[in-house]
Tab-separated table of C-alpha atoms in Angstrom:
chain	number	residue	atom	x	y	z
F	13	UNK	CA	-20.510	30.471	-118.792
F	14	UNK	CA	-23.350	32.857	-119.562
F	15	UNK	CA	-23.164	36.501	-118.630
F	16	UNK	CA	-26.019	38.111	-116.713
F	17	UNK	CA	-26.987	39.961	-119.894
F	18	UNK	CA	-27.147	36.727	-121.946
F	19	UNK	CA	-29.237	35.059	-119.273
F	20	UNK	CA	-31.604	38.038	-119.230
F	21	UNK	CA	-32.056	37.911	-123.008
F	22	UNK	CA	-32.750	34.185	-123.002
F	23	UNK	CA	-35.210	34.688	-120.158
F	24	UNK	CA	-37.007	37.413	-122.149
F	25	UNK	CA	-37.280	35.101	-125.166
F	26	UNK	CA	-38.472	32.151	-123.060
F	27	UNK	CA	-41.067	34.358	-121.405
F	28	UNK	CA	-42.254	35.554	-124.813
F	29	UNK	CA	-42.447	31.954	-126.119
F	30	UNK	CA	-44.590	30.834	-123.187
F	31	UNK	CA	-46.866	33.873	-123.430
F	32	UNK	CA	-47.176	33.412	-127.194
F	33	UNK	CA	-48.193	29.772	-126.862
F	34	UNK	CA	-50.822	30.675	-124.239
F	35	UNK	CA	-52.234	33.756	-126.013
F	36	UNK	CA	-52.092	32.412	-129.565
F	37	UNK	CA	-52.918	28.682	-129.468
F	38	UNK	CA	-52.622	28.397	-133.262
F	39	UNK	CA	-48.851	28.957	-132.893
F	40	UNK	CA	-48.366	26.981	-129.671
F	41	UNK	CA	-47.116	23.786	-131.252
F	42	UNK	CA	-44.729	25.569	-133.621
F	43	UNK	CA	-43.233	28.004	-131.107
F	44	UNK	CA	-42.394	25.206	-128.696
F	45	UNK	CA	-41.009	22.781	-131.304
F	46	UNK	CA	-38.790	25.091	-133.356
F	47	UNK	CA	-35.262	25.737	-132.023
F	48	UNK	CA	-34.141	29.287	-131.236
F	49	UNK	CA	-30.418	30.111	-131.338
F	50	UNK	CA	-28.292	33.109	-130.439
F	51	UNK	CA	-26.489	34.402	-133.540
F	52	UNK	CA	-25.357	37.767	-132.221
F	53	UNK	CA	-21.751	37.225	-133.290
F	54	UNK	CA	-22.725	36.816	-136.936
F	55	UNK	CA	-23.023	39.919	-139.132
F	56	UNK	CA	-25.921	38.446	-141.112
F	57	UNK	CA	-28.147	38.376	-138.014
F	58	UNK	CA	-28.867	41.959	-136.995
F	59	UNK	CA	-32.451	41.312	-135.871
F	60	UNK	CA	-34.014	37.845	-136.156
F	61	UNK	CA	-33.771	35.391	-139.039
F	62	UNK	CA	-34.713	31.864	-140.038
F	63	UNK	CA	-33.299	29.202	-142.343
F	64	UNK	CA	-36.666	27.477	-142.574
F	65	UNK	CA	-36.261	25.560	-139.306
F	66	UNK	CA	-34.106	27.437	-136.770
F	67	UNK	CA	-34.942	30.912	-135.476
F	68	UNK	CA	-31.815	33.025	-134.963
F	69	UNK	CA	-31.684	36.190	-132.873
F	70	UNK	CA	-29.373	39.110	-132.172
F	71	UNK	CA	-29.241	39.685	-128.405
F	72	UNK	CA	-28.615	43.420	-128.688
F	73	UNK	CA	-31.640	43.909	-130.906
F	74	UNK	CA	-33.907	41.701	-128.793
F	75	UNK	CA	-32.859	43.642	-125.703
F	76	UNK	CA	-34.233	46.829	-127.302
F	77	UNK	CA	-37.732	45.357	-127.735
F	78	UNK	CA	-40.706	45.176	-125.435
F	79	UNK	CA	-42.196	41.809	-124.528
F	80	UNK	CA	-45.109	42.457	-126.886
F	81	UNK	CA	-42.703	43.198	-129.739
F	82	UNK	CA	-40.663	40.064	-129.029
F	83	UNK	CA	-43.861	38.017	-129.221
F	84	UNK	CA	-44.660	39.704	-132.512
F	85	UNK	CA	-41.279	39.086	-134.134
F	86	UNK	CA	-41.154	35.476	-132.894
F	87	UNK	CA	-44.562	34.893	-134.473
F	88	UNK	CA	-43.250	36.556	-137.637
F	89	UNK	CA	-40.320	34.118	-137.912
F	90	UNK	CA	-42.499	31.129	-137.032
F	91	UNK	CA	-44.852	31.994	-139.884
F	92	UNK	CA	-41.928	32.266	-142.313
F	93	UNK	CA	-41.160	28.663	-141.340
F	94	UNK	CA	-44.735	27.385	-141.411
F	95	UNK	CA	-45.305	28.951	-144.836
F	96	UNK	CA	-41.956	27.560	-146.048
F	97	UNK	CA	-40.806	30.912	-147.426
F	98	UNK	CA	-37.184	29.744	-147.484
F	99	UNK	CA	-37.911	26.987	-150.006
F	100	UNK	CA	-40.770	28.645	-151.908
F	101	UNK	CA	-38.563	31.443	-153.231
F	102	UNK	CA	-37.149	29.302	-156.063
F	103	UNK	CA	-35.081	31.572	-158.349
F	104	UNK	CA	-36.863	34.809	-157.411
F	105	UNK	CA	-34.936	37.881	-156.256
F	106	UNK	CA	-34.243	37.119	-152.553
F	107	UNK	CA	-34.679	40.677	-151.239
F	108	UNK	CA	-37.944	41.289	-153.071
F	109	UNK	CA	-39.228	37.852	-152.025
F	110	UNK	CA	-38.320	38.560	-148.402
F	111	UNK	CA	-40.189	41.866	-148.469
F	112	UNK	CA	-43.234	40.292	-150.111
F	113	UNK	CA	-43.307	37.579	-147.440
F	114	UNK	CA	-42.954	40.221	-144.698
F	115	UNK	CA	-45.968	42.114	-146.058
F	116	UNK	CA	-48.051	38.937	-146.151
F	117	UNK	CA	-47.112	37.799	-142.645
F	118	UNK	CA	-47.289	41.184	-140.932
F	119	UNK	CA	-50.754	41.904	-142.325
F	120	UNK	CA	-51.930	38.614	-140.840
F	121	UNK	CA	-50.300	39.344	-137.484
F	122	UNK	CA	-51.801	42.828	-137.305
F	123	UNK	CA	-55.198	41.304	-138.092
F	124	UNK	CA	-54.690	39.115	-135.020
F	125	UNK	CA	-53.721	42.052	-132.798
F	126	UNK	CA	-49.971	41.532	-132.570
F	127	UNK	CA	-47.580	44.382	-131.856
F	128	UNK	CA	-44.613	44.493	-134.243
F	129	UNK	CA	-41.287	46.369	-134.181
F	130	UNK	CA	-41.319	49.630	-136.119
F	131	UNK	CA	-40.383	49.795	-139.819
F	132	UNK	CA	-41.882	46.405	-140.627
F	133	UNK	CA	-43.672	46.090	-143.971
F	134	UNK	CA	-47.457	45.801	-143.837
F	135	UNK	CA	-48.982	47.802	-146.685
F	136	UNK	CA	-52.768	47.494	-146.610
F	137	UNK	CA	-52.902	47.423	-150.432
F	138	UNK	CA	-51.556	43.850	-150.246
F	139	UNK	CA	-54.149	42.576	-147.787
F	140	UNK	CA	-55.541	39.204	-148.804
F	141	UNK	CA	-52.770	38.520	-151.316
F	142	UNK	CA	-50.325	35.632	-151.174
F	143	UNK	CA	-46.570	36.138	-151.072
F	144	UNK	CA	-46.317	35.224	-154.766
F	145	UNK	CA	-48.983	37.786	-155.678
F	146	UNK	CA	-47.293	40.511	-153.629
F	147	UNK	CA	-43.906	39.671	-155.143
F	148	UNK	CA	-45.336	40.178	-158.641
F	149	UNK	CA	-46.465	43.683	-157.675
F	150	UNK	CA	-43.228	44.854	-156.052
F	151	UNK	CA	-40.373	46.607	-157.873
F	152	UNK	CA	-37.490	44.192	-158.429
F	153	UNK	CA	-34.628	45.970	-156.693
F	154	UNK	CA	-32.298	45.295	-153.811
F	155	UNK	CA	-32.648	48.914	-152.609
F	156	UNK	CA	-35.951	50.010	-151.102
F	157	UNK	CA	-37.381	52.729	-148.940
F	158	UNK	CA	-40.782	53.281	-147.423
F	159	UNK	CA	-43.041	56.164	-148.310
F	160	UNK	CA	-45.107	57.865	-145.616
F	161	UNK	CA	-47.925	55.428	-146.331
F	162	UNK	CA	-45.643	52.409	-146.135
F	163	UNK	CA	-45.489	51.710	-149.863
F	164	UNK	CA	-42.230	50.657	-151.468
F	165	UNK	CA	-40.170	52.826	-153.757
F	166	UNK	CA	-36.979	51.752	-155.471
F	167	UNK	CA	-33.822	53.197	-156.950
F	168	UNK	CA	-31.339	56.024	-156.425
F	169	UNK	CA	-31.348	56.155	-152.645
F	170	UNK	CA	-28.719	57.527	-150.312
F	171	UNK	CA	-27.520	55.474	-147.360
F	172	UNK	CA	-29.609	57.646	-145.049
F	173	UNK	CA	-32.768	56.724	-146.944
F	174	UNK	CA	-32.267	52.973	-147.097
F	175	UNK	CA	-33.451	50.494	-144.507
F	176	UNK	CA	-30.507	48.114	-144.038
F	177	UNK	CA	-32.282	45.338	-142.158
F	178	UNK	CA	-35.095	44.480	-144.557
F	179	UNK	CA	-34.881	41.531	-146.852
F	180	UNK	CA	-32.451	39.714	-144.578
F	181	UNK	CA	-34.437	37.439	-142.279
F	182	UNK	CA	-35.190	34.604	-144.751
F	183	UNK	CA	-32.145	32.416	-145.278
F	184	UNK	CA	-31.682	29.300	-147.380
F	185	UNK	CA	-31.244	26.120	-145.337
F	186	UNK	CA	-28.183	25.305	-147.454
F	187	UNK	CA	-26.626	28.738	-146.906
F	188	UNK	CA	-23.013	28.262	-145.825
F	189	UNK	CA	-23.492	30.948	-143.164
F	190	UNK	CA	-25.941	28.786	-141.196
F	191	UNK	CA	-24.782	25.264	-142.082
F	192	UNK	CA	-22.326	25.286	-139.209
F	193	UNK	CA	-25.146	26.030	-136.756
F	194	UNK	CA	-27.060	22.869	-137.675
F	195	UNK	CA	-26.880	19.877	-135.344
F	196	UNK	CA	-27.770	16.186	-135.494
F	197	UNK	CA	-31.425	16.971	-134.787
F	198	UNK	CA	-31.794	19.266	-137.798
F	199	UNK	CA	-34.345	17.599	-140.116
F	200	UNK	CA	-33.601	16.882	-143.763
F	201	UNK	CA	-35.756	18.482	-146.464
F	202	UNK	CA	-38.328	15.708	-146.497
F	203	UNK	CA	-38.664	15.678	-142.710
F	204	UNK	CA	-38.892	19.469	-142.615
F	205	UNK	CA	-41.621	19.451	-145.242
F	206	UNK	CA	-43.598	16.944	-143.156
F	207	UNK	CA	-43.106	19.052	-140.025
F	208	UNK	CA	-44.274	22.263	-141.728
F	209	UNK	CA	-47.317	20.468	-143.147
F	210	UNK	CA	-48.185	19.242	-139.654
F	211	UNK	CA	-47.713	22.695	-138.115
F	212	UNK	CA	-49.891	24.345	-140.789
F	213	UNK	CA	-52.658	21.822	-140.215
F	214	UNK	CA	-52.543	22.389	-136.464
F	215	UNK	CA	-52.564	26.179	-136.833
F	216	UNK	CA	-55.403	26.232	-139.356
F	217	UNK	CA	-57.612	24.105	-137.093
F	218	UNK	CA	-57.391	26.822	-134.412
F	219	UNK	CA	-57.954	29.931	-136.558
F	220	UNK	CA	-61.249	31.597	-137.447
F	221	UNK	CA	-62.549	34.514	-139.507
F	222	UNK	CA	-60.418	36.651	-141.817
F	223	UNK	CA	-57.180	35.313	-140.358
F	224	UNK	CA	-58.167	31.748	-141.200
F	225	UNK	CA	-59.107	32.824	-144.716
F	226	UNK	CA	-55.733	34.433	-145.325
F	227	UNK	CA	-53.871	31.529	-143.722
F	228	UNK	CA	-55.665	29.124	-146.060
F	229	UNK	CA	-54.810	31.306	-149.059
F	230	UNK	CA	-51.101	31.232	-148.219
F	231	UNK	CA	-51.280	27.468	-147.674
F	232	UNK	CA	-52.907	27.032	-151.077
F	233	UNK	CA	-49.959	28.858	-152.643
F	234	UNK	CA	-47.634	26.333	-151.020
F	235	UNK	CA	-49.607	23.405	-152.399
F	236	UNK	CA	-49.776	24.933	-155.870
F	237	UNK	CA	-46.010	25.204	-155.807
F	238	UNK	CA	-45.551	21.483	-155.225
F	239	UNK	CA	-47.201	19.839	-158.197
F	240	UNK	CA	-45.788	16.355	-158.699
F	241	UNK	CA	-45.355	16.565	-162.446
F	242	UNK	CA	-44.326	12.909	-162.606
F	243	UNK	CA	-47.879	12.060	-161.526
F	244	UNK	CA	-49.224	14.216	-164.339
F	245	UNK	CA	-46.903	12.514	-166.802
F	246	UNK	CA	-48.031	9.133	-165.531
F	247	UNK	CA	-51.623	10.084	-166.262
F	248	UNK	CA	-50.734	11.380	-169.727
F	249	UNK	CA	-48.837	8.200	-170.581
F	250	UNK	CA	-51.365	5.897	-168.914
F	251	UNK	CA	-52.494	4.269	-172.146
F	252	UNK	CA	-48.976	4.178	-173.593
F	253	UNK	CA	-47.014	2.469	-170.826
F	254	UNK	CA	-48.553	-0.760	-169.589
F	255	UNK	CA	-48.424	-2.156	-166.088
F	256	UNK	CA	-48.955	-5.816	-166.949
F	257	UNK	CA	-45.950	-7.405	-165.257
F	258	UNK	CA	-44.670	-10.907	-165.976
F	259	UNK	CA	-41.756	-13.045	-164.772
F	260	UNK	CA	-40.422	-13.526	-168.299
F	261	UNK	CA	-38.312	-11.942	-169.484
F	262	UNK	CA	-36.654	-11.016	-166.182
F	263	UNK	CA	-35.963	-7.359	-165.524
F	264	UNK	CA	-32.503	-6.640	-166.950
F	265	UNK	CA	-32.144	-3.737	-164.556
F	266	UNK	CA	-31.794	-6.063	-161.548
F	267	UNK	CA	-30.126	-9.186	-162.988
F	268	UNK	CA	-26.653	-7.751	-162.270
F	269	UNK	CA	-27.648	-7.537	-158.607
F	270	UNK	CA	-28.646	-11.190	-158.514
F	271	UNK	CA	-32.387	-10.444	-158.321
F	272	UNK	CA	-34.790	-12.121	-160.747
F	273	UNK	CA	-37.590	-9.550	-160.628
F	274	UNK	CA	-40.600	-9.126	-162.915
F	275	UNK	CA	-40.418	-7.072	-166.073
F	276	UNK	CA	-43.045	-5.332	-168.153
F	277	UNK	CA	-44.568	-8.108	-170.238
F	278	UNK	CA	-46.216	-5.783	-172.746
F	279	UNK	CA	-43.991	-3.640	-174.877
F	280	UNK	CA	-43.705	-0.043	-173.717
F	281	UNK	CA	-43.333	2.910	-176.067
F	282	UNK	CA	-40.272	2.479	-178.214
F	283	UNK	CA	-38.469	5.677	-177.358
F	284	UNK	CA	-38.723	8.669	-175.027
F	285	UNK	CA	-36.615	11.775	-175.668
F	286	UNK	CA	-36.051	13.862	-172.527
F	287	UNK	CA	-34.604	17.221	-173.563
F	288	UNK	CA	-33.187	19.772	-171.145
F	289	UNK	CA	-33.048	23.448	-172.072
F	290	UNK	CA	-29.529	24.424	-170.963
F	291	UNK	CA	-29.755	28.012	-172.177
F	292	UNK	CA	-28.668	30.921	-170.010
F	293	UNK	CA	-32.220	31.667	-168.856
F	294	UNK	CA	-32.439	28.364	-166.970
F	295	UNK	CA	-30.967	28.549	-163.468
F	296	UNK	CA	-28.531	26.023	-162.014
F	297	UNK	CA	-31.157	25.144	-159.415
F	298	UNK	CA	-33.716	24.369	-162.124
F	299	UNK	CA	-31.250	22.205	-164.038
F	300	UNK	CA	-30.423	20.327	-160.863
F	301	UNK	CA	-34.114	19.654	-160.287
F	302	UNK	CA	-34.520	18.403	-163.854
F	303	UNK	CA	-31.619	15.948	-163.602
F	304	UNK	CA	-33.021	14.668	-160.307
F	305	UNK	CA	-36.392	14.102	-161.914
F	306	UNK	CA	-34.840	12.301	-164.888
F	307	UNK	CA	-33.239	9.804	-162.502
F	308	UNK	CA	-36.638	9.152	-160.914
F	309	UNK	CA	-38.246	9.035	-164.342
F	310	UNK	CA	-35.757	6.368	-165.397
F	311	UNK	CA	-36.907	4.180	-162.496
F	312	UNK	CA	-40.609	4.745	-163.249
F	313	UNK	CA	-40.868	4.325	-167.029
F	314	UNK	CA	-39.255	1.211	-168.574
F	315	UNK	CA	-38.559	2.776	-171.960
F	316	UNK	CA	-35.593	3.404	-174.154
F	317	UNK	CA	-34.514	6.873	-173.081
F	318	UNK	CA	-32.428	9.540	-174.778
F	319	UNK	CA	-31.341	12.569	-172.753
F	320	UNK	CA	-30.513	15.641	-174.835
F	321	UNK	CA	-29.012	18.907	-173.632
F	322	UNK	CA	-29.689	21.820	-175.967
F	323	UNK	CA	-29.655	25.588	-176.056
F	324	UNK	CA	-29.553	27.151	-179.554
F	325	UNK	CA	-27.968	23.883	-180.773
F	326	UNK	CA	-27.830	20.311	-179.508
F	327	UNK	CA	-24.979	20.165	-176.993
F	328	UNK	CA	-25.019	16.517	-175.930
F	329	UNK	CA	-26.922	13.277	-176.532
F	330	UNK	CA	-26.838	10.272	-174.184
F	331	UNK	CA	-28.756	7.036	-174.851
F	332	UNK	CA	-30.081	4.581	-172.250
F	333	UNK	CA	-31.453	1.284	-173.498
F	334	UNK	CA	-34.718	-0.129	-172.211
F	335	UNK	CA	-34.239	-1.495	-168.679
F	336	UNK	CA	-30.528	-2.156	-169.194
F	337	UNK	CA	-29.629	-1.517	-165.565
F	338	UNK	CA	-27.607	1.613	-166.350
F	339	UNK	CA	-28.476	4.422	-163.982
F	340	UNK	CA	-28.297	8.142	-164.693
F	341	UNK	CA	-25.398	9.657	-162.725
F	342	UNK	CA	-26.042	11.963	-159.772
F	343	UNK	CA	-23.519	14.515	-161.018
F	344	UNK	CA	-24.065	15.783	-164.562
F	345	UNK	CA	-22.005	18.178	-166.629
F	346	UNK	CA	-24.190	20.919	-168.092
F	347	UNK	CA	-23.426	21.899	-171.686
F	348	UNK	CA	-24.728	25.082	-173.284
F	349	UNK	CA	-25.831	28.306	-171.499
F	350	UNK	CA	-26.382	30.201	-174.773
F	351	UNK	CA	-29.650	31.226	-176.460
F	352	UNK	CA	-32.671	28.981	-177.027
F	353	UNK	CA	-33.815	27.326	-180.253
F	354	UNK	CA	-36.126	24.302	-180.071
F	355	UNK	CA	-35.886	23.471	-183.785
F	356	UNK	CA	-32.617	21.442	-183.735
F	357	UNK	CA	-34.147	18.848	-181.378
F	358	UNK	CA	-37.211	18.370	-183.562
F	359	UNK	CA	-34.971	18.075	-186.620
F	360	UNK	CA	-32.886	15.440	-184.840
F	361	UNK	CA	-36.027	13.464	-183.937
F	362	UNK	CA	-37.209	13.584	-187.553
F	363	UNK	CA	-33.870	12.218	-188.793
F	364	UNK	CA	-32.954	9.803	-185.999
F	365	UNK	CA	-35.962	8.843	-183.873
F	366	UNK	CA	-39.259	8.969	-185.786
F	367	UNK	CA	-42.134	7.881	-183.570
F	368	UNK	CA	-40.420	8.959	-180.328
F	369	UNK	CA	-42.221	10.868	-177.588
F	370	UNK	CA	-40.620	14.116	-176.453
F	371	UNK	CA	-40.482	15.642	-172.969
F	372	UNK	CA	-38.932	19.114	-173.133
F	373	UNK	CA	-37.937	20.820	-169.840
F	374	UNK	CA	-37.646	24.576	-170.448
F	375	UNK	CA	-38.937	28.026	-169.573
F	376	UNK	CA	-40.465	28.183	-173.051
F	377	UNK	CA	-38.604	31.216	-174.344
F	378	UNK	CA	-37.097	30.415	-177.749
F	379	UNK	CA	-37.723	29.665	-181.440
F	380	UNK	CA	-40.284	26.949	-182.203
F	381	UNK	CA	-40.508	24.722	-185.293
F	382	UNK	CA	-43.450	25.112	-187.635
F	383	UNK	CA	-44.472	21.481	-187.146
F	384	UNK	CA	-44.202	18.750	-184.540
F	385	UNK	CA	-42.021	15.847	-185.734
F	386	UNK	CA	-42.400	13.819	-182.502
F	387	UNK	CA	-45.185	11.299	-181.823
F	388	UNK	CA	-46.197	13.442	-178.870
F	389	UNK	CA	-44.791	16.360	-176.892
F	390	UNK	CA	-45.038	17.454	-173.268
F	391	UNK	CA	-43.505	20.839	-172.453
F	392	UNK	CA	-42.375	20.968	-168.821
F	393	UNK	CA	-42.417	24.707	-168.088
F	394	UNK	CA	-40.263	26.048	-165.255
F	395	UNK	CA	-40.981	29.486	-163.784
F	396	UNK	CA	-40.618	32.227	-164.827
F	397	UNK	CA	-41.937	30.883	-168.109
F	398	UNK	CA	-43.621	31.925	-171.322
F	399	UNK	CA	-47.408	32.171	-171.456
F	400	UNK	CA	-48.450	28.598	-172.209
F	401	UNK	CA	-50.884	29.832	-174.859
F	402	UNK	CA	-47.874	30.898	-176.924
F	403	UNK	CA	-46.663	27.311	-177.278
F	404	UNK	CA	-47.804	26.163	-180.749
F	405	UNK	CA	-48.416	22.466	-180.055
F	406	UNK	CA	-48.158	19.705	-177.481
F	407	UNK	CA	-49.326	19.304	-173.890
F	408	UNK	CA	-48.070	21.707	-171.191
F	409	UNK	CA	-47.260	20.959	-167.565
F	410	UNK	CA	-46.326	23.857	-165.265
F	411	UNK	CA	-43.543	22.652	-162.983
F	412	UNK	CA	-43.265	24.358	-159.598
F	413	UNK	CA	-40.897	23.463	-156.789
């Protein structure tokens, strides 16, 4: 049973939601479709927060705000969701990323006339910049304070000088602290991506002027961060892998299932080497993404495939024959985590697989060979990565996720 105080807080939030949808039509759809949950009992929610879908609130903090401020902070969290700040962070420092996103969102909200709680970040020097651009300009530190002009300073602060609540309202959807608050209606990642795309489109259609320009800029950053590199690889290999399908020979991949499906009638490239940089500079999240993409790659390109893990030396080599029905496992043991040297892989290709094409997933930091011994090379660069102009040969694809 709710207490009078709880009922009052929920009424204040409902009132703010209705007023927000009426006063700011560009947020109407989002504010009414996204769930809002009380998380007062959890230490991680001292103000409001979002995991990319839910909006969590602390009743005590909300009770201290005016209706105008509640509308402002609700809009703030909604924009974190619409702009997918929870998933766009990648392997960036979470506190710095959170602060960069707060600057970007609050500047937009102030442009639209919102009232925000005090101590929010909205430095005018970042106006017009995307979250990624602001992040690049901020000091990378988990301890910040605000100068009189609102700029950020870092390092050597006493507890009295720090602001304990900043950098805490963007949570990962997979964070164990919020997993238990999900219910059967919580969308999966694909569904959430579709929802956010729909909400952005709806919001952008109702904005005008400078606000619309900034909103579009932030949306462009989202799109740039979702390049389907398999499509780019498909284009690069267009004249190397044929799509002339015939019923003979049958596809070996599906015979064991009892299906006699077509196979590629024209011979595909003899050998693809997919190498994964398992050095210490590659994050676990990046490696997980790479293994996921290799499984999809295996289904797309009917070639003999060799998967190599390497840091300063070759750590493991696994061969998959052309369309033999063997699938790449979901769980993979990562070998390496040392320094980076690309030369051993090229030496191995020269000795064991002349004429093979090489796909090398890496951040690009390491020692390169003086010559390319593969028939062709595509470097799949994961951020933060080396300047692509420093790569001595081969094609380069910037992979963002």
